[in-house]
Coordinates of C-alpha atoms in Angstrom, one line a residue:
Chain A
Q1 CA 114.3 91.3 89.7
Q2 CA 113.1 93.6 92.5
P3 CA 115.1 96.8 92.8
V4 CA 116.6 97.6 96.2
Q5 CA 115.7 100.9 97.9
S6 CA 117.5 102.7 100.7
P7 CA 117.0 103.8 103.3
Q8 CA 113.9 101.8 104.4
A9 CA 112.7 104.8 106.4
V10 CA 113.6 108.4 107.1
I11 CA 112.3 111.0 109.4
L12 CA 112.7 114.7 108.6
R13 CA 111.7 118.0 110.0
E14 CA 109.9 120.3 107.7
G15 CA 112.4 122.2 105.4
E16 CA 115.0 119.5 105.5
D17 CA 116.3 117.6 102.5
A18 CA 116.3 113.9 101.8
V19 CA 117.7 111.4 99.2
I20 CA 116.2 108.1 98.4
N21 CA 118.2 105.6 96.5
C22 CA 117.1 102.7 94.1
S23 CA 119.5 100.2 92.6
S24 CA 119.2 97.2 90.4
S25 CA 121.4 94.3 89.5
K26 CA 120.1 94.3 85.9
A27 CA 120.5 96.8 83.1
L28 CA 117.6 99.2 83.1
Y29 CA 115.7 101.1 80.4
S30 CA 113.8 103.3 82.8
V31 CA 113.2 104.1 86.4
H32 CA 109.8 105.3 87.7
W33 CA 109.0 107.0 91.0
Y34 CA 105.7 106.8 92.9
R35 CA 104.5 108.1 96.2
Q36 CA 101.8 106.4 98.3
K37 CA 100.1 108.0 101.2
H38 CA 98.7 105.8 103.9
G39 CA 95.5 104.0 102.8
E40 CA 95.7 105.4 99.3
A41 CA 96.8 104.3 95.9
P42 CA 100.4 105.0 94.6
V43 CA 100.6 108.1 92.6
F44 CA 103.1 108.7 89.7
L45 CA 105.8 111.3 90.4
M46 CA 108.2 111.0 87.5
I47 CA 110.0 108.7 85.0
L48 CA 113.7 108.7 84.0
L49 CA 114.7 107.2 80.8
K50 CA 117.9 105.6 79.6
G51 CA 119.8 108.4 77.9
G52 CA 119.9 110.7 80.8
E53 CA 116.6 112.5 80.7
Q54 CA 115.7 113.9 84.0
K55 CA 112.3 115.1 85.1
G56 CA 111.3 117.0 88.1
H57 CA 108.2 117.6 90.1
E58 CA 108.0 120.8 92.1
K59 CA 110.8 120.5 94.7
I60 CA 111.3 116.8 93.9
S61 CA 113.9 115.8 91.3
A62 CA 115.7 112.6 90.4
S63 CA 118.7 111.3 88.6
F64 CA 119.5 108.0 86.8
N65 CA 123.0 106.6 86.5
E66 CA 122.7 104.0 83.7
K67 CA 126.2 102.6 84.2
K68 CA 125.5 101.8 87.8
Q69 CA 121.8 101.0 87.3
Q70 CA 121.0 103.4 90.1
S71 CA 118.5 106.2 90.6
S72 CA 118.2 108.7 93.3
L73 CA 115.2 110.8 94.3
Y74 CA 115.9 114.2 95.8
L75 CA 113.4 115.9 98.1
T76 CA 114.4 119.5 98.7
A77 CA 113.0 121.7 101.5
S78 CA 110.5 119.0 102.5
Q79 CA 106.9 119.8 103.3
L80 CA 104.5 118.0 105.5
S81 CA 102.7 116.8 102.3
Y82 CA 105.7 114.9 101.2
S83 CA 105.1 112.3 103.9
G84 CA 104.4 108.8 102.5
T85 CA 106.0 105.8 101.1
Y86 CA 108.2 106.3 98.0
F87 CA 108.5 103.4 95.5
C88 CA 110.9 103.1 92.6
G89 CA 109.8 100.9 89.7
T90 CA 112.2 99.6 87.1
Q91 CA 111.7 98.6 83.5
Q92 CA 114.4 96.5 82.0
Q93 CA 113.4 96.7 78.3
S94 CA 111.8 99.3 76.2
G95 CA 108.1 99.1 75.4
G96 CA 106.7 96.6 73.0
S97 CA 105.7 93.4 74.7
N98 CA 108.1 93.8 77.5
Y99 CA 106.6 96.7 79.5
K100 CA 107.0 95.1 82.9
L101 CA 107.4 97.5 85.8
T102 CA 108.8 96.0 89.0
F103 CA 108.7 97.9 92.3
G104 CA 111.1 98.1 95.2
K105 CA 109.8 97.6 98.8
G106 CA 109.5 101.3 99.4
T107 CA 111.0 104.0 101.6
L108 CA 108.8 105.4 104.3
L109 CA 109.3 109.2 104.6
T110 CA 107.9 111.1 107.6
V111 CA 108.1 114.8 107.7
N112 CA 107.4 116.4 111.1
P113 CA 106.6 120.1 111.9
Chain B
D1 CA 87.8 112.7 86.0
A2 CA 89.2 109.5 84.5
R3 CA 90.2 106.9 87.1
V4 CA 90.7 103.2 87.6
T5 CA 87.8 101.7 89.4
Q6 CA 88.2 98.5 91.5
T7 CA 85.5 96.4 93.3
P8 CA 85.1 95.3 96.0
R9 CA 87.0 97.8 98.1
H10 CA 87.0 95.4 101.0
K11 CA 86.4 91.7 101.2
V12 CA 86.5 89.3 104.2
T13 CA 86.1 85.7 103.4
E14 CA 86.9 82.3 104.8
M15 CA 89.7 80.0 103.7
G16 CA 88.7 77.9 100.7
Q17 CA 86.2 80.4 99.3
E18 CA 86.4 81.8 95.8
V19 CA 87.3 85.5 95.5
T20 CA 86.8 87.6 92.4
M21 CA 88.2 91.2 92.1
R22 CA 87.2 93.5 89.3
C23 CA 88.9 96.4 87.6
Q24 CA 87.7 99.0 85.1
P25 CA 90.7 100.6 83.5
I26 CA 90.8 104.1 82.2
L27 CA 89.2 104.3 78.8
G28 CA 91.8 104.2 76.1
H29 CA 94.5 102.7 78.2
N30 CA 95.7 99.4 76.6
T31 CA 98.0 98.1 79.4
V32 CA 96.5 96.8 82.6
F33 CA 98.5 95.5 85.6
W34 CA 97.5 93.6 88.7
Y35 CA 99.8 94.1 91.8
R36 CA 99.6 92.7 95.3
Q37 CA 100.8 94.8 98.2
T38 CA 101.9 93.4 101.6
M39 CA 104.1 94.8 104.3
M40 CA 106.7 92.1 103.8
Q41 CA 107.0 92.1 100.0
G42 CA 105.8 95.6 99.0
L43 CA 104.2 95.8 95.5
E44 CA 104.4 92.5 93.7
L45 CA 103.5 92.3 90.1
L46 CA 101.1 89.4 89.6
A47 CA 100.1 89.8 85.9
Y48 CA 99.7 92.3 83.1
F49 CA 97.9 92.6 79.9
R50 CA 98.4 94.6 76.7
N51 CA 95.4 95.0 74.4
R52 CA 93.6 92.4 76.5
A53 CA 96.3 89.8 75.8
P54 CA 98.1 88.4 78.9
L55 CA 101.8 89.2 78.5
D56 CA 103.2 88.0 81.8
D57 CA 101.6 86.2 84.7
S58 CA 104.8 84.7 86.2
G59 CA 104.1 86.4 89.5
M60 CA 100.9 84.6 90.1
P61 CA 100.5 81.2 91.9
K62 CA 99.1 79.4 88.9
D63 CA 97.3 76.7 90.8
R64 CA 94.9 79.1 92.5
F65 CA 95.1 82.5 90.8
S66 CA 93.8 83.5 87.4
A67 CA 93.6 86.8 85.6
E68 CA 91.5 87.7 82.5
M69 CA 90.3 90.6 80.5
P70 CA 86.9 89.7 79.0
D71 CA 86.8 93.0 77.3
A72 CA 88.6 96.3 77.2
T73 CA 86.6 97.8 80.1
L74 CA 87.0 94.9 82.5
A75 CA 89.9 93.0 84.1
T76 CA 89.3 90.3 86.7
L77 CA 91.5 88.5 89.2
K78 CA 90.2 85.3 90.7
I79 CA 91.5 83.3 93.6
Q80 CA 90.2 79.8 94.0
P81 CA 90.5 78.5 96.7
S82 CA 91.6 81.4 98.8
E83 CA 94.1 81.0 101.7
P84 CA 95.1 83.2 104.7
R85 CA 98.4 84.0 103.0
D86 CA 96.5 85.7 100.2
S87 CA 95.4 88.5 102.6
A88 CA 96.7 91.7 101.0
V89 CA 95.7 94.8 99.1
Y90 CA 95.3 94.1 95.4
F91 CA 95.8 97.0 93.1
C92 CA 94.9 97.3 89.5
A93 CA 96.7 99.9 87.4
S94 CA 96.3 101.0 83.8
G95 CA 98.3 103.3 81.6
A96 CA 100.6 103.9 78.7
P97 CA 104.3 103.6 79.0
G98 CA 105.6 106.2 81.4
E99 CA 102.7 106.6 83.8
L100 CA 100.5 104.2 85.6
F101 CA 97.2 105.1 87.2
F102 CA 96.4 102.9 90.2
G103 CA 92.9 102.1 91.5
E104 CA 92.1 102.5 95.1
G105 CA 92.7 98.8 95.7
S106 CA 90.8 95.8 97.0
R107 CA 91.7 94.9 100.6
L108 CA 91.3 91.1 101.0
T109 CA 91.2 89.3 104.3
V110 CA 91.1 85.5 104.3
L111 CA 90.3 84.0 107.7

């Protein structure tokens, strides 16, 4: 079940903040966030686990609401280097033989000077 | 600098031809994924392996796609026969739970 991301695209000026949302219709064990720059491979940003653990990356942080099966990625004081497509990936069950990571369609973030 | 290596980086072929894409995962990673990326669908999971055993290939068109891991250092994705709708970027990723490392991708164009 592919998670749904919103918005599909967002344009910012350098220094502005942004929030990207990810939601699933299924109960989730973890949510993963990746960033992909044009023509490059996706790069891992962070993982949020069931149980409320939050992890941050520089000025990028995220939250995970288990009850709503939703996650949000917060980009604070955006920099030009933040431009790219952000993907959330969801895992429905913990480890073992069920480590299946399904990605949303992505949110294109453009940061202008 | 450990990284996932994919070959070829670019492939242009004609409809009906066989295409084989190869992936060398990072040494020590026991989980390997194949994803396909298109503008319309984003990153679609095609198949994944753990300790070389296929765990899920439900995302692959079974009649034309096949994925294997002959050994721990090589994963292959084969399309036979290829069709124009297979045109996409195919990514291999390896990792342990929590973080995947993606290769640079194989851009496939089927004419």
